[in-house]
PDB file of C-alpha atoms in Angstrom:
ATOM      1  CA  UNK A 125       0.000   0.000   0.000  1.00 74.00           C
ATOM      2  CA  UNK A 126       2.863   2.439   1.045  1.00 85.00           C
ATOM      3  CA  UNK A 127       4.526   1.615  -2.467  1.00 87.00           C
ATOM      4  CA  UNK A 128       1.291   2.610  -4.473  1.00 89.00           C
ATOM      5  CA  UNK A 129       0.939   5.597  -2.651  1.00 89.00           C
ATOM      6  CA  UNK A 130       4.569   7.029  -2.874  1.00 90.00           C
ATOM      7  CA  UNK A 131       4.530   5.714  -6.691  1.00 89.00           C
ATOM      8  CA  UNK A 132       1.329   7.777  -7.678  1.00 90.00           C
ATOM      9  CA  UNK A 133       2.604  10.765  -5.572  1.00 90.00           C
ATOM     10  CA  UNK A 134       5.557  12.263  -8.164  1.00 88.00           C
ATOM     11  CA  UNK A 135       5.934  15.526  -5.484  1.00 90.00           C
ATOM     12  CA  UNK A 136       6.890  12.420  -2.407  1.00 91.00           C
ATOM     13  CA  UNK A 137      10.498  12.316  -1.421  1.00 91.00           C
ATOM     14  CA  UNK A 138      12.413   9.584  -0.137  1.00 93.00           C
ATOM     15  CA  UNK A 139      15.323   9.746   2.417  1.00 94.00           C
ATOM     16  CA  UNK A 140      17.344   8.149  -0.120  1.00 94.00           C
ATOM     17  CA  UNK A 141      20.595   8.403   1.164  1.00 93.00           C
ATOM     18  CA  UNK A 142      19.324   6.613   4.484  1.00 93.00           C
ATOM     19  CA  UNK A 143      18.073   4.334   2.784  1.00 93.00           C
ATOM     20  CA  UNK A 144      21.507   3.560   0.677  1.00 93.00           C
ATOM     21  CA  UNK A 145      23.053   3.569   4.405  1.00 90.00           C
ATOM     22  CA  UNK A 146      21.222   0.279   4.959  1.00 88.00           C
ATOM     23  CA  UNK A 147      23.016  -1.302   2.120  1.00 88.00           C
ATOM     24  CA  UNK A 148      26.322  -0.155   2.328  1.00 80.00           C
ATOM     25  CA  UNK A 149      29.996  -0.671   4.144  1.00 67.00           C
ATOM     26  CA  UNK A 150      30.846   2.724   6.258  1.00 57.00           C
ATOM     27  CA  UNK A 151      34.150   2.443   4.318  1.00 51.00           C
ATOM     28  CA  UNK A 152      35.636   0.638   0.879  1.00 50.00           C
ATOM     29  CA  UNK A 153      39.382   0.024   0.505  1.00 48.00           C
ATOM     30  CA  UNK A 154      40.970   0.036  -2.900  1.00 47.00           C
ATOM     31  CA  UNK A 155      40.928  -3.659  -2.855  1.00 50.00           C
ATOM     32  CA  UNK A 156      37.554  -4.288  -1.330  1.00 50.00           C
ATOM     33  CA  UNK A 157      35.165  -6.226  -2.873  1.00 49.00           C
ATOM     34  CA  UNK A 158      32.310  -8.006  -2.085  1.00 46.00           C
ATOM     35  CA  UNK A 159      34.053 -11.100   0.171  1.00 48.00           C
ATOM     36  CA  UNK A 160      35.298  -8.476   2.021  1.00 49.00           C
ATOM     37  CA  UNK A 161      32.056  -6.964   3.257  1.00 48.00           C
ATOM     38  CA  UNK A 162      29.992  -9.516   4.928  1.00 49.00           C
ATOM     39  CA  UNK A 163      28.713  -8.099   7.198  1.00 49.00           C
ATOM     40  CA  UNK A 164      26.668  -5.880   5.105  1.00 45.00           C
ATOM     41  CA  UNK A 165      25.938  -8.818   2.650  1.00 51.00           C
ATOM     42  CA  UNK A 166      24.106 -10.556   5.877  1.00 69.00           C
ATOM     43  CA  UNK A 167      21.469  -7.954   5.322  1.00 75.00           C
ATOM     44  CA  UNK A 168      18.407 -10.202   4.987  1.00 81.00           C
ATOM     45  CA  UNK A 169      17.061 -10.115   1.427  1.00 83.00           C
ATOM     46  CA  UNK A 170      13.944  -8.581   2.413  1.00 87.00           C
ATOM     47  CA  UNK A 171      15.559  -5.008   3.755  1.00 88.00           C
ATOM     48  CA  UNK A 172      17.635  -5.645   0.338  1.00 89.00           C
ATOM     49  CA  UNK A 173      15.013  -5.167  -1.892  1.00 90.00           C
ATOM     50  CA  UNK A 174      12.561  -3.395  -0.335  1.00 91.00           C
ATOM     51  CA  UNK A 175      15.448  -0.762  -0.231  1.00 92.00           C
ATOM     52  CA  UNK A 176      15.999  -1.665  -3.908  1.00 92.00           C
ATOM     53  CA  UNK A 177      12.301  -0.596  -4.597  1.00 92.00           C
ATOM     54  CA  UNK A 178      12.270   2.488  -2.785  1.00 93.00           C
ATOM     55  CA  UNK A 179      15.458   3.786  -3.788  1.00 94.00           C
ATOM     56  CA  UNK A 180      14.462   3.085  -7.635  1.00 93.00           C
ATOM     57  CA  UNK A 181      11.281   4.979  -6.768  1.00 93.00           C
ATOM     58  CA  UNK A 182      13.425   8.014  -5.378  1.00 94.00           C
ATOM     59  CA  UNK A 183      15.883   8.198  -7.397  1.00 93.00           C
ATOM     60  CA  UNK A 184      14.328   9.989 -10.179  1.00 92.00           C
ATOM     61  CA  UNK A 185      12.996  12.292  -7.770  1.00 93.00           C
ATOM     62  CA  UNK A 186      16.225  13.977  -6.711  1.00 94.00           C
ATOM     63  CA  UNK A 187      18.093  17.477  -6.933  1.00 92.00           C
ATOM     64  CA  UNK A 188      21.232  17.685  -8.805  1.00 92.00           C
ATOM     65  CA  UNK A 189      23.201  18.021  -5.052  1.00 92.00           C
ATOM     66  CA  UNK A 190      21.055  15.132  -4.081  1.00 94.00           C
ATOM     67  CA  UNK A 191      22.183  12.919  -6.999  1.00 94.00           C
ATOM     68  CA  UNK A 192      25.946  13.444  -6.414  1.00 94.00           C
ATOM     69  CA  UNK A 193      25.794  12.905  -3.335  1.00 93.00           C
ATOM     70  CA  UNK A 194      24.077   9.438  -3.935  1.00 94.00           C
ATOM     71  CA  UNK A 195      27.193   8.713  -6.282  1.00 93.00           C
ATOM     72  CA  UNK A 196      29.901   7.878  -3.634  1.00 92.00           C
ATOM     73  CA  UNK A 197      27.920   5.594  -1.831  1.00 92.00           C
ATOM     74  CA  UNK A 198      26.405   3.727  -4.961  1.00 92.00           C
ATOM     75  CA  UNK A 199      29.486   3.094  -6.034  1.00 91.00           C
ATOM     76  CA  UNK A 200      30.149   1.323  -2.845  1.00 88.00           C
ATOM     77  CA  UNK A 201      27.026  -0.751  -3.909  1.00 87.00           C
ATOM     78  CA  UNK A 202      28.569  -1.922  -6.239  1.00 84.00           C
ATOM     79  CA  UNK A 203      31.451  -3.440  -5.235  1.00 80.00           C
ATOM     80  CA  UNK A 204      29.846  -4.945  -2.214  1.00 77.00           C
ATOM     81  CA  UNK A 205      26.570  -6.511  -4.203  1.00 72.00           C
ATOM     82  CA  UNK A 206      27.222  -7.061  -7.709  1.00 66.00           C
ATOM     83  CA  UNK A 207      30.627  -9.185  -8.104  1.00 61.00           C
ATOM     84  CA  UNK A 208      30.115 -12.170 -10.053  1.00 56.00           C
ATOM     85  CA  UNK A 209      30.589 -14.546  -7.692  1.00 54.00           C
ATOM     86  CA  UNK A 210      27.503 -13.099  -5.370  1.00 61.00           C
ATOM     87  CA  UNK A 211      25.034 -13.037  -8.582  1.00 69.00           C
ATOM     88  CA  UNK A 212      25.062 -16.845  -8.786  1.00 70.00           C
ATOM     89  CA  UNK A 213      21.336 -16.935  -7.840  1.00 81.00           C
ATOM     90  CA  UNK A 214      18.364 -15.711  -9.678  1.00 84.00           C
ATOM     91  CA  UNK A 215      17.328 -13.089  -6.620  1.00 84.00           C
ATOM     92  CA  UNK A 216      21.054 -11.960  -6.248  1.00 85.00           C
ATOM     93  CA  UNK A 217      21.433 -11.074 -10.586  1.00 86.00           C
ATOM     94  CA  UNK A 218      18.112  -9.288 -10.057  1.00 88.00           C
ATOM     95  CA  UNK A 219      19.860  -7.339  -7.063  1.00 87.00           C
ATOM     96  CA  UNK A 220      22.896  -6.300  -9.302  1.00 88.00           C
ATOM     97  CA  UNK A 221      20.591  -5.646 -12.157  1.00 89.00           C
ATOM     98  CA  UNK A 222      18.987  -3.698 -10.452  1.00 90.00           C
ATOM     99  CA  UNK A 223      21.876  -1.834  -8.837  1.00 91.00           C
ATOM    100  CA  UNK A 224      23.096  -1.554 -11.969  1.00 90.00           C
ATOM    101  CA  UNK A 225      20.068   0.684 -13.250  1.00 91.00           C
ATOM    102  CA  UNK A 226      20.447   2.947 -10.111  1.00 93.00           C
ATOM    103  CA  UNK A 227      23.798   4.165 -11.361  1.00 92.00           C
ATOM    104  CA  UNK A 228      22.307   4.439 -14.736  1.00 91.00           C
ATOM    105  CA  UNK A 229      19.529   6.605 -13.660  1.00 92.00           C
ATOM    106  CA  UNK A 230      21.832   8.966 -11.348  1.00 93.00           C
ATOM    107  CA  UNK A 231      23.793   9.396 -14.088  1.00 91.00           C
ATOM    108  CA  UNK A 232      21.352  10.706 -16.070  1.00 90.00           C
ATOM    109  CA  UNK A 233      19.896  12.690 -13.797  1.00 91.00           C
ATOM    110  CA  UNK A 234      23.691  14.328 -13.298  1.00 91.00           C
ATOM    111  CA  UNK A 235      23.784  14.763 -17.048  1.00 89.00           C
ATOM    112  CA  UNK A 236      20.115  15.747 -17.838  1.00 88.00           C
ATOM    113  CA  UNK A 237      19.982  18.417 -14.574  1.00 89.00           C
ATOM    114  CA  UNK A 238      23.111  19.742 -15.324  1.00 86.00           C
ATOM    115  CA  UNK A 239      22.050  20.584 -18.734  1.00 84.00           C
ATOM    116  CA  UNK A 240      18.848  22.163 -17.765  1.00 83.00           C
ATOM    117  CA  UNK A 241      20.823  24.563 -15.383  1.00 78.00           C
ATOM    118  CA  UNK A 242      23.202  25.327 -17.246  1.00 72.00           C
ATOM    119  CA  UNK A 243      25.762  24.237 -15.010  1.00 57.00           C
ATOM    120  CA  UNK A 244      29.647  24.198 -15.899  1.00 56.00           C
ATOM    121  CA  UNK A 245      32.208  22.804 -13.170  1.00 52.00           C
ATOM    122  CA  UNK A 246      33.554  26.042 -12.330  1.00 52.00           C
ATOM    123  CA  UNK A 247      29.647  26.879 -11.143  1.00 56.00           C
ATOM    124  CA  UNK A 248      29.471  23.909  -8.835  1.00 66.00           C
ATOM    125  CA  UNK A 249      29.457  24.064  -4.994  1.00 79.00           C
ATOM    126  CA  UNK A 250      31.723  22.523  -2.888  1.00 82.00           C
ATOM    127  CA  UNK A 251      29.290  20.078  -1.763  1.00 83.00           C
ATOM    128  CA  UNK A 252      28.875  18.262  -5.137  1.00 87.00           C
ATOM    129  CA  UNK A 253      32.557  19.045  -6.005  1.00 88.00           C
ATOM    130  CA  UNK A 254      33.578  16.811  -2.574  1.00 90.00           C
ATOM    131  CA  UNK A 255      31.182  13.809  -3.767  1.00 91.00           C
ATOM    132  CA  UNK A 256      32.517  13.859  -7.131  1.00 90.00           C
ATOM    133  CA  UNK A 257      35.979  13.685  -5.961  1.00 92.00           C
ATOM    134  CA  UNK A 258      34.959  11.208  -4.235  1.00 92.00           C
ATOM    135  CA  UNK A 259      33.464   9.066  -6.739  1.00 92.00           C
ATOM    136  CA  UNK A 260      36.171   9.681  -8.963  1.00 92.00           C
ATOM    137  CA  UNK A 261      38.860   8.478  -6.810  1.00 93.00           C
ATOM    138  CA  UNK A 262      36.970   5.209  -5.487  1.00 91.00           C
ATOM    139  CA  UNK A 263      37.106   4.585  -9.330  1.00 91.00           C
ATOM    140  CA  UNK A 264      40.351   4.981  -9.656  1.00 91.00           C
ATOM    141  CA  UNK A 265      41.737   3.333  -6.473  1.00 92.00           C
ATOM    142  CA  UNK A 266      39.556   0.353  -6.651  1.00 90.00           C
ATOM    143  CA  UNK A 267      40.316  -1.836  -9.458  1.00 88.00           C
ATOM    144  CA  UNK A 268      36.977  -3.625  -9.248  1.00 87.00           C
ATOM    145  CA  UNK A 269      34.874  -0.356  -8.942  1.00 90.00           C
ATOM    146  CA  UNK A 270      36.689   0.806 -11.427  1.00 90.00           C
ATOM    147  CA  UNK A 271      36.789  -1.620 -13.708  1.00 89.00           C
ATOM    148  CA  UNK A 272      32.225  -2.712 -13.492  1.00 89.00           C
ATOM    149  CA  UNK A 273      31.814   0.872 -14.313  1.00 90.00           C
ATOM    150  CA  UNK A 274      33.697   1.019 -17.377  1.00 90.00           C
ATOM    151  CA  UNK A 275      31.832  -2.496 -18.587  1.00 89.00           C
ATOM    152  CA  UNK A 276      28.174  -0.771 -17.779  1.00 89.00           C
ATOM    153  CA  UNK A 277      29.008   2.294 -19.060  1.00 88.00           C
ATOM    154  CA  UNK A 278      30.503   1.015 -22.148  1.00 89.00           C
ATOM    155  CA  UNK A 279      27.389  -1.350 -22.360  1.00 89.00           C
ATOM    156  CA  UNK A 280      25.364   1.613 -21.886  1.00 87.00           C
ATOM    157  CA  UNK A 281      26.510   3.093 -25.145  1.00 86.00           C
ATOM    158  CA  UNK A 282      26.365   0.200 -26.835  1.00 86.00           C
ATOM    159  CA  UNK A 283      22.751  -1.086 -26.377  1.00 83.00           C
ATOM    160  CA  UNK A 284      19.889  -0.187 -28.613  1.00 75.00           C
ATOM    161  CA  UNK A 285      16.163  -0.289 -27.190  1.00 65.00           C
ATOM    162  CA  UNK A 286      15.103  -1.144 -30.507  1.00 57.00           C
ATOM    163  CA  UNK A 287      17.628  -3.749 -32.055  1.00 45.00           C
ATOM    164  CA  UNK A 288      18.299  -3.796 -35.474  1.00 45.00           C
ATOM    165  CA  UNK A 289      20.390  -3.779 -38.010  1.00 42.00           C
ATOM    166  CA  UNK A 290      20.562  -4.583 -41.667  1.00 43.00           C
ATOM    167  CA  UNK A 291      23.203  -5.842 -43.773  1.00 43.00           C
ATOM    168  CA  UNK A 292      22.758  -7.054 -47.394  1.00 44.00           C
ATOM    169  CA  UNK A 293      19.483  -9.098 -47.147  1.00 42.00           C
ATOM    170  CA  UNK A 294      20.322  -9.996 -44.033  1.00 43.00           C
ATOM    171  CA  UNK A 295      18.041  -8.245 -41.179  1.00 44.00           C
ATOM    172  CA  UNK A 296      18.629  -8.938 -37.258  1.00 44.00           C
ATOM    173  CA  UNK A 297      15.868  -7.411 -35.154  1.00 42.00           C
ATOM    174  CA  UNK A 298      15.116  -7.923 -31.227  1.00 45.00           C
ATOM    175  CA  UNK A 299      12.501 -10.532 -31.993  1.00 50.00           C
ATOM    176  CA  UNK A 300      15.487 -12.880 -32.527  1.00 58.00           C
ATOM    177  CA  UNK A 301      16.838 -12.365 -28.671  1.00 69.00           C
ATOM    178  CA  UNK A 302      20.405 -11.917 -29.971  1.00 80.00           C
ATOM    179  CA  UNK A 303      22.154  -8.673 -28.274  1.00 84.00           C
ATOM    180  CA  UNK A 304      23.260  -5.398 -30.290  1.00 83.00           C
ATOM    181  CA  UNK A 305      26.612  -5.560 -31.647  1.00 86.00           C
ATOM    182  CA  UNK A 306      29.425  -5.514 -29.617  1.00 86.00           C
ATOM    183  CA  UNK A 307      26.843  -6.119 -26.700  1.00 87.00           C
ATOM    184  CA  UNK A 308      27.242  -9.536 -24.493  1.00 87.00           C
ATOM    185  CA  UNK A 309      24.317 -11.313 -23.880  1.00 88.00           C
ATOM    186  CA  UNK A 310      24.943 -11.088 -19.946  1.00 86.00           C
ATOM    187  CA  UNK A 311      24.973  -7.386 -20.373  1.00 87.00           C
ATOM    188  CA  UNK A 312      21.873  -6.798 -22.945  1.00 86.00           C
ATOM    189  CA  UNK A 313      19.925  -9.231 -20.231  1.00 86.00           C
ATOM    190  CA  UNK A 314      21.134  -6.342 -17.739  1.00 86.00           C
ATOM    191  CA  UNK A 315      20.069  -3.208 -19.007  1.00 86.00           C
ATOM    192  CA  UNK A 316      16.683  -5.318 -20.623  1.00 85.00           C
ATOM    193  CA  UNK A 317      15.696  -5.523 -17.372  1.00 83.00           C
ATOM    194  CA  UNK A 318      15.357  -2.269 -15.806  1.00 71.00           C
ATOM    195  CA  UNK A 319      13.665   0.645 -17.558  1.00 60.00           C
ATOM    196  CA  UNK A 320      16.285   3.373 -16.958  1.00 57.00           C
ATOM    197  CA  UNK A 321      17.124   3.145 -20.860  1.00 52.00           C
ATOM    198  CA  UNK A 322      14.131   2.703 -22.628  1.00 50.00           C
ATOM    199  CA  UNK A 323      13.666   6.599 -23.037  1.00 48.00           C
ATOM    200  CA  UNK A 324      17.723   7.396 -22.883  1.00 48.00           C
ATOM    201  CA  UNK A 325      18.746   8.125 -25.973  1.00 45.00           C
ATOM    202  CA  UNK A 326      18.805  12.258 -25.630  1.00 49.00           C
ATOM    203  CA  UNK A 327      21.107  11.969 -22.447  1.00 47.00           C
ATOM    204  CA  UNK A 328      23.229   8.694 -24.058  1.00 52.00           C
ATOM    205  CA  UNK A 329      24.304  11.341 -26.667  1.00 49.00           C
ATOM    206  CA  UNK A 330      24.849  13.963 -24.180  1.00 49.00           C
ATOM    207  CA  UNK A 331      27.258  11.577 -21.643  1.00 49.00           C
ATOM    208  CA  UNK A 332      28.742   9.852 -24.862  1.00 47.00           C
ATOM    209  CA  UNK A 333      29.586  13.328 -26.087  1.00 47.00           C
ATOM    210  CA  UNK A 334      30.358  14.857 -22.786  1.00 49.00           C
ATOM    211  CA  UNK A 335      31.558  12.268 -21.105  1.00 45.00           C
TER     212      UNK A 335
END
């Protein structure tokens, strides 16, 4: 019931960032990874994804301070929930999938609000500055942070919503569940199942232009 309600209610905000707090480590080293944080992996899969549900829900919702300040601590997310060896079960891919499409829709809200505001770095305040920082160096000191982002990014760019490609007489469309080019299958399963890029193509240009 609370779900419906704060779903149908666009002007609702969540404490998102408490809500992250649930899910992640207080601190990641730069070789941290998932083994390395069990106690927040005991979590019981219940807080998991009703936090998973909420957070999706309030995501969209957020300021452009709001949204970089997420960034830091999603990252953490991600090394700490979606390493391949903790996705072996059906609930724990949907986790990271859905994890996955968090980052993806922060990142567009960066991108898109940013835009809109006409925003340049020298314009930003220290607040957002500090999280950025921040995000940037967990990418860059840990090697498994680091290295997930790059793959969904670069899978970001490379999916199509609407598959298909021609070549000769030969057409490929989405009907026949093959990826896009240069797309795993692991990867187009990923970003199939959220919805934070079936309406992305105006900020994909903008981020692949922009980085």
């Amino acid at each position: 019931h609370i779900i419906t309600r704060v779903k149908a209610d666009s002007s609702c905000k969540l404490p998102v960032q408490k809500i992250l707090d649930l899910l992640t480590p207080t601190t990641v080293t730069s070789t941290s990874t998932a083994s390395d944080n069990d106690d927040k992996n005991k979590v019981d899969p219940f807080t998991i994804n009703l936090s998973l549900i909420f957070l999706t829900i309030g995501v969209p919702r957020c300021t452009l301070e709001e949204l970089y300040s997420l960034l830091p601590n999603l990252l953490t997310l991600v090394s700490v929930h979606t390493n391949i060896t903790n996705i072996s079960t059906t609930s724990k891919k949907k986790q990271a999938f859905q994890i996955a499409h968090l980052v993806i829709r922060t990142i567009e809200g960066i991108i898109v609000q940013t835009k809109a505001n006409k925003k340049s770095s020298s314009s930003m305040n220290d607040t957002i500055s500090t999280n950025m920082q921040k995000a940037r160096t967990l990418c860059q000191t840990n090697p498994y942070i680091g290295a997930t982002m790059f793959d969904l990014c670069l899978d970001v760019l490379l999916f199509q919503t609407n598959s298909s490609t021609t070549s000769g007489t030969t057409s490929t469309s989405s009907s026949t569940n093959l990826p896009p080019p240069g797309l795993s299958t692991f990867a187009n399963e990923r970003l199939l199942s959220g919805s934070s890029t079936s309406s992305s193509s105006s900020w994909l240009v903008e981020y692949s232009t922009n980085g």
